[in-house]
Short mmCIF file of C-alpha atoms and ligand atoms in Angstrom, two decimals:
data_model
loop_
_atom_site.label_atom_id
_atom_site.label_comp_id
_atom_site.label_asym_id
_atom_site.label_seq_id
_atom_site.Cartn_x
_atom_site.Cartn_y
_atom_site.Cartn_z
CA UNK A 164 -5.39 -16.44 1.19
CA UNK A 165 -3.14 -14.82 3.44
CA UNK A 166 -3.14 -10.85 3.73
CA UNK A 167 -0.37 -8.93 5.61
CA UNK A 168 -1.38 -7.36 8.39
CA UNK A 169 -1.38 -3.37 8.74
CA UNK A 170 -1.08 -1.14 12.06
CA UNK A 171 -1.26 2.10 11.30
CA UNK A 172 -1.32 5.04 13.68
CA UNK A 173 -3.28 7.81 13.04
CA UNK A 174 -1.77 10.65 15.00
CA UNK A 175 -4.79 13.36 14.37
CA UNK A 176 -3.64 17.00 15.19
CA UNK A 177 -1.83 15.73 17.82
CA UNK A 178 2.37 16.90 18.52
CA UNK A 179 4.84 19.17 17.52
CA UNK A 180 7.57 18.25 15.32
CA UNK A 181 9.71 17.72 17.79
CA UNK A 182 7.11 15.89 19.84
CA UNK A 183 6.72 13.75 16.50
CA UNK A 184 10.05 12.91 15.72
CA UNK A 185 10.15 11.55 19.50
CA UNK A 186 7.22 9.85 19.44
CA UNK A 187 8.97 8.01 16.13
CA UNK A 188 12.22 7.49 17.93
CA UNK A 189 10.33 5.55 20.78
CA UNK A 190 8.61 3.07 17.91
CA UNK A 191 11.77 2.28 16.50
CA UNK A 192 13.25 1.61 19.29
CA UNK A 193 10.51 -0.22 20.95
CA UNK A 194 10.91 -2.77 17.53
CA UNK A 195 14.49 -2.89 17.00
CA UNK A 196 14.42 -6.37 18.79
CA UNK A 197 10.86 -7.77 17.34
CA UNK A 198 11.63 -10.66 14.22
CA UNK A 199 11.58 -8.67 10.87
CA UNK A 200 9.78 -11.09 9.43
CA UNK A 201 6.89 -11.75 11.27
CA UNK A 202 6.08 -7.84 11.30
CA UNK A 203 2.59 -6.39 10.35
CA UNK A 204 3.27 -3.67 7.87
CA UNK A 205 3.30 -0.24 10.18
CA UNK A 206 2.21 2.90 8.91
CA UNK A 207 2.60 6.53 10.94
CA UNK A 208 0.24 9.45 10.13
CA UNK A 209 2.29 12.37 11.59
CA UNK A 210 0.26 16.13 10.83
CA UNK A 211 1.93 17.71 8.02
CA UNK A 212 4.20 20.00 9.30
CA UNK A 213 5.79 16.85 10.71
CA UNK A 214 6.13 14.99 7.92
CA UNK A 215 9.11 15.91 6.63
CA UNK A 216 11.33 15.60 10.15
CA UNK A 217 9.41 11.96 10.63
CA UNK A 218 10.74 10.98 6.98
CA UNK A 219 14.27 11.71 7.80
CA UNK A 220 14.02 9.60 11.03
CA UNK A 221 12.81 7.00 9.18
CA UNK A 222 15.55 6.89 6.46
CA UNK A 223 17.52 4.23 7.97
CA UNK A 224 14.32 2.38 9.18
CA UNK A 225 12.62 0.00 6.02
CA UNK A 226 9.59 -1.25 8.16
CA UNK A 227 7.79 1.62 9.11
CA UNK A 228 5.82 3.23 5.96
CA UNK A 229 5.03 7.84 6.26
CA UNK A 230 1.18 8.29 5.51
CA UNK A 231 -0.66 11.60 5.61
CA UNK A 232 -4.00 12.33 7.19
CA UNK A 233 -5.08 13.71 3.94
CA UNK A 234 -4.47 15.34 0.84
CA UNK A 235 -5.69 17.28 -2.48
CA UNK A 236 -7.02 15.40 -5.70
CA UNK A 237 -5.60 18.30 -7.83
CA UNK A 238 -1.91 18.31 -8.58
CA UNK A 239 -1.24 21.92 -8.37
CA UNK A 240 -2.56 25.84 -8.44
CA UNK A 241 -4.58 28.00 -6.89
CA UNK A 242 -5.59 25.72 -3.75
CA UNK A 243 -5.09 27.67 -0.89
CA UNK A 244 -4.02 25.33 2.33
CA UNK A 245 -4.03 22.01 0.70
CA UNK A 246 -1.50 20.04 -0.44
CA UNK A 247 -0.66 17.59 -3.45
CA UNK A 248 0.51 14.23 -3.96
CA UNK A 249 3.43 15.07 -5.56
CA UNK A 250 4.44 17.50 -2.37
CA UNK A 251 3.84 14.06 -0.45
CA UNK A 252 5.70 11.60 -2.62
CA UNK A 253 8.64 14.41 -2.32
CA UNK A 254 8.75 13.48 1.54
CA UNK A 255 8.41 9.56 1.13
CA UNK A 256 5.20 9.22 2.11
CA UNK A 257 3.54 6.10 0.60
CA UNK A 258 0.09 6.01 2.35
CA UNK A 259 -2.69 8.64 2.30
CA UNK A 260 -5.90 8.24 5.02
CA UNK A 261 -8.60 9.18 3.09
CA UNK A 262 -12.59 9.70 4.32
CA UNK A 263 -11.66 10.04 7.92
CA UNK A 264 -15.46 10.04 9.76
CA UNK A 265 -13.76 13.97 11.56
CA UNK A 266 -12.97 15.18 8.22
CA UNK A 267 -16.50 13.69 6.58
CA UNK A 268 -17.95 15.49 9.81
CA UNK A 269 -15.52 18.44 10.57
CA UNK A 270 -14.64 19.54 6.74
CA UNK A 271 -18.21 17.97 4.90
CA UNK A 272 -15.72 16.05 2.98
CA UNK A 273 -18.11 13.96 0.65
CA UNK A 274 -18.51 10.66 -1.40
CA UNK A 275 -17.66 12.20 -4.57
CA UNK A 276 -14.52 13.92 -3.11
CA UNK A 277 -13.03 11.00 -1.57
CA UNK A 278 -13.47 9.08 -4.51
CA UNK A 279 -11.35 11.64 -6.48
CA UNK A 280 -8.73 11.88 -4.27
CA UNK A 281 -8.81 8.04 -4.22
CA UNK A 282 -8.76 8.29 -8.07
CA UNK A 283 -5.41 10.42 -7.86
CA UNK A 284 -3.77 8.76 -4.73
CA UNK A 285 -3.50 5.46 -7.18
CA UNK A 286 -2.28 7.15 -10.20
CA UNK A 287 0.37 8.88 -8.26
CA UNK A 288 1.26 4.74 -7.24
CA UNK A 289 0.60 5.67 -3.38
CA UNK A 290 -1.92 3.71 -0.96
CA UNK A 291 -5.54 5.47 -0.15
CA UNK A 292 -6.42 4.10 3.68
CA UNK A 293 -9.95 4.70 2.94
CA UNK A 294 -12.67 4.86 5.81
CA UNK A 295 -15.95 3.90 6.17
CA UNK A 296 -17.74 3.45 9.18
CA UNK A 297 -21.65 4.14 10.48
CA UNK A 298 -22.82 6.63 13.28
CA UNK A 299 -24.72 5.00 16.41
CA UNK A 300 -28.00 6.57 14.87
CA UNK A 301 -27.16 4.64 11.71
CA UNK A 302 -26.41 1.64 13.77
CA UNK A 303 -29.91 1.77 16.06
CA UNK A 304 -31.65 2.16 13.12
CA UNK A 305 -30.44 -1.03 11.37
CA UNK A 306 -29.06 0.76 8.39
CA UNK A 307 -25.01 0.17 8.95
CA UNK A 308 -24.29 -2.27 6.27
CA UNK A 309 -26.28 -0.48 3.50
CA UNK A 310 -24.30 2.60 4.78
CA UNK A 311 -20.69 1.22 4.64
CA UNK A 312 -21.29 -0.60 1.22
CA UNK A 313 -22.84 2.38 0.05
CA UNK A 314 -19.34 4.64 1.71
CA UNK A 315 -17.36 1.66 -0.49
CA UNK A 316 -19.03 1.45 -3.59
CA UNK A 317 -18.88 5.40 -3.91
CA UNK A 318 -15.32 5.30 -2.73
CA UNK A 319 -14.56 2.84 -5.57
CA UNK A 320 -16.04 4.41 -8.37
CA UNK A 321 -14.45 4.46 -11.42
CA UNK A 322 -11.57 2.61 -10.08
CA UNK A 323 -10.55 -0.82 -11.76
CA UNK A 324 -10.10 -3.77 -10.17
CA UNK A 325 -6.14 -4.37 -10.51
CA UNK A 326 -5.88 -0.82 -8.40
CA UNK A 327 -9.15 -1.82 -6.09
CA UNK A 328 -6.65 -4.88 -5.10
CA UNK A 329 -3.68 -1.91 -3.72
CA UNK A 330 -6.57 -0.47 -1.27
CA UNK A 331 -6.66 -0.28 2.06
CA UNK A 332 -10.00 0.05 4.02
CA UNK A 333 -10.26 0.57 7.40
CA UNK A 334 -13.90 0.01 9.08
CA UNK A 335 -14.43 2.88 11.98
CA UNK A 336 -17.90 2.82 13.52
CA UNK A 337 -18.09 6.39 14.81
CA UNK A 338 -19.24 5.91 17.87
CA UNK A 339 -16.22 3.62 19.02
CA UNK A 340 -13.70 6.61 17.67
CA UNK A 341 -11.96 8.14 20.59
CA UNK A 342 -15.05 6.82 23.13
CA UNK A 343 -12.97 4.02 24.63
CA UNK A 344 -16.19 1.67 23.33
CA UNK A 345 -14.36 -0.76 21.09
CA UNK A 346 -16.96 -2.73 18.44
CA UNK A 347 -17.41 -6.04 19.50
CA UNK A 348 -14.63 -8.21 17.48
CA UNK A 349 -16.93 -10.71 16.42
CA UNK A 350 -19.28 -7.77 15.00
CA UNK A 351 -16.55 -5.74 13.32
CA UNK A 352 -15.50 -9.53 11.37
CA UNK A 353 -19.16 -9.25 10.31
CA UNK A 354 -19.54 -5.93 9.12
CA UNK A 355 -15.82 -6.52 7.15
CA UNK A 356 -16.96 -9.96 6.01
CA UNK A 357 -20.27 -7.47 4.58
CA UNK A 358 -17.50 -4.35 3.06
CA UNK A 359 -15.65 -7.30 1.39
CA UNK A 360 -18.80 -8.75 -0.40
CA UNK A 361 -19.29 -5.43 -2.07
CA UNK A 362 -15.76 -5.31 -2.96
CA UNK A 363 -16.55 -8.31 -4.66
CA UNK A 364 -19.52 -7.26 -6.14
CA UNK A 365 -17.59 -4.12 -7.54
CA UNK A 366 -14.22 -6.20 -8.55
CA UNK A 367 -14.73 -9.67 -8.31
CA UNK A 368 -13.48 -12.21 -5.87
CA UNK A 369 -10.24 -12.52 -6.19
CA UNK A 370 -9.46 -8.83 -5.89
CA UNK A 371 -12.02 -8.74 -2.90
CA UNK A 372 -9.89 -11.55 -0.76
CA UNK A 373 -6.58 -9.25 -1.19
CA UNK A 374 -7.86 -6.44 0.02
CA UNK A 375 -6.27 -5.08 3.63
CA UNK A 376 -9.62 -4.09 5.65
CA UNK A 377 -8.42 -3.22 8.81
CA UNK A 378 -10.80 -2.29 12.03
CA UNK A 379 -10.68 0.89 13.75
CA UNK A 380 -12.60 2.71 16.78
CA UNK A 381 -10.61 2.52 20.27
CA UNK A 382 -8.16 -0.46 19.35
CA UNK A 383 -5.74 -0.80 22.71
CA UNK A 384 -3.17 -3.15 23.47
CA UNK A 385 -5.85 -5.02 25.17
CA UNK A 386 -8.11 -5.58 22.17
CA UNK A 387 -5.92 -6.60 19.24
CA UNK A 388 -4.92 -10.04 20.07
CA UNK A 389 -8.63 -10.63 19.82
CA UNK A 390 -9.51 -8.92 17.08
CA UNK A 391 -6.40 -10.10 15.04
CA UNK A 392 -7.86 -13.26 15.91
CA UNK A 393 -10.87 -13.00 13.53
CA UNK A 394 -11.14 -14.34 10.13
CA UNK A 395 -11.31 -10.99 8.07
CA UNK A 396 -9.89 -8.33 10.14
CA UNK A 397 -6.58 -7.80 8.65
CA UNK A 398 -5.17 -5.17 11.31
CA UNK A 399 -5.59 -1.89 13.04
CA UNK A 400 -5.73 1.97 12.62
CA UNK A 401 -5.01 3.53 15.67
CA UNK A 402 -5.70 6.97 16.81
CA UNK A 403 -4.56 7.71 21.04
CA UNK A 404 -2.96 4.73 21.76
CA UNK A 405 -0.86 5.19 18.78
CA UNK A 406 0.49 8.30 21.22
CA UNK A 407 1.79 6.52 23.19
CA UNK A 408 5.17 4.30 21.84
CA UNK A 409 4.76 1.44 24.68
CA UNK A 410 1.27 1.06 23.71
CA UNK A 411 1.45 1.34 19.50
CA UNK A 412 4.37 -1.22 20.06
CA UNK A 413 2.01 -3.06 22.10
CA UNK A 414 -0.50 -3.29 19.42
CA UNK A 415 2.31 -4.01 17.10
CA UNK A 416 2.95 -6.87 18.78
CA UNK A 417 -0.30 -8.16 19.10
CA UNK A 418 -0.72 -8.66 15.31
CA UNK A 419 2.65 -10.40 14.89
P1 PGA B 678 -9.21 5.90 18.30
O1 PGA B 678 -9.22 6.55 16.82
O2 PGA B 678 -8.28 4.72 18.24
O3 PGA B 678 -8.68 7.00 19.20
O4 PGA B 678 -10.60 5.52 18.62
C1 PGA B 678 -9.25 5.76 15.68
C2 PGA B 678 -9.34 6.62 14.44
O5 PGA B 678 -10.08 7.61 14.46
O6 PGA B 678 -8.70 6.32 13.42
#
């Protein structure tokens, strides 16, 4: 079964709009000359005041996808600084990250609540990037693949399997976010291998083996051939070296 790679870079509250729209100008460029067809799919997670600026610089360019970093399960009313699906789709975005570990963390974003947004990313027909991942505690204690199936199965709720199979997940162990510690390749295959067995469990099979799981937690142009390399990591989500243009095209290239 073979999956299409994803590299997706998570830009965090990081860059103006203008800073943005150069940041996308240097990714463009920096793949003009790369074969079309032997691509990864590439998704950019500008902040949402960029959105819209990054979406017109990408009009002319059909292989790089718009995510958000987040967004509201409700479609409209009295929400005060959140924003909708429907205010996404407006701007061509076709992605939404979902269950970052900052915004579990930072914003006490829960379970229940990603699974609703989830729920309402796929009836709007857009793609949840949803993340799991366990804290080093979690890890030391020998708990991280009841954790992450547990993240997964919550995430999943309610959800049939013909929409499980449009998913994205991307496995994050905290403590390689932002540290410079990337997970050992052969032990992020493992813990993926152990997310796609309870996809299976929750959907069966077939929808488990077409699910994108991509790996996430310091990922540099360094580490992606290798972890490319490995059976059931199906690509990247990138936080600071997606900052960088050289270095996301970098990665890029390392997954074609
Ligand atoms: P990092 O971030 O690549 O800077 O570790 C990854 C993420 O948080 O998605």
């Amino acid at each position: 079964m073979s999956r299409k790679p994803i590299i997706a870079g998570n830009w965090k509250m990081h860059n103006t709009t203008k800073e943005s729209v150069e940041l996308t100008k240097g990714i463009i460029e920096g793949i003009k000359d790369l074969n079309k067809d032997s691509l990864p799919e590439i998704v950019i997670a500008p902040v949402f005041t960029s959105l819209c600026s990054v979406a017109c610089e990408l009009k002319e360019c059909k292989e790089i996808a718009l995510s958000s970093q987040n967004c509201y399960y409700e479609p409209k009313g009295a929400f005060t600084g959140e924003i909708s699906l429907d205010m996404l789709k407006d701007l061509n975005v076709t992605n939404v990250i979902i269950g970052h570990s900052e915004r579990r963390q930072y914003f006490k974003e829960d379970d229940e609540m990603i699974n609703k947004k989830a729920i309402a990313i796929l009836e709007n027909g857009l793609t949840p990037i949803i993340c799991c991942g366990e804290t080093l505690e979690q890890r030391e204690m020998g708990v991280t693949d009841s954790h992450v199936s547990s993240q997964i199965v919550k995430a999943l709720e309610n959800i049939e399997p013909s929409e499980i199979e449009k998913v994205v997940i991307a496995y994050e162990p905290i403590w390689a976010i932002g540290t410079g510690k990337t997970c050992d390749s052969q032990e992020a295959n493992r813990v993926i291998k152990v997310i796609r067995n309870t996809i299976a469990q929750v959907a069966g099979n077939a929808v488990a083996e077409k699910v994108r799981i991509l790996y996430g937690g310091s990922v540099k142009p360094s580490t992606i051939v290798e972890q490319m390399a490995q059976s059931d990591i199906d690509g990247a989500l990138v936080g600071g070296a997606s900052l960088k243009a050289e270095d996301f095209v970098e990665i890029i290239k390392g997954a074609m």
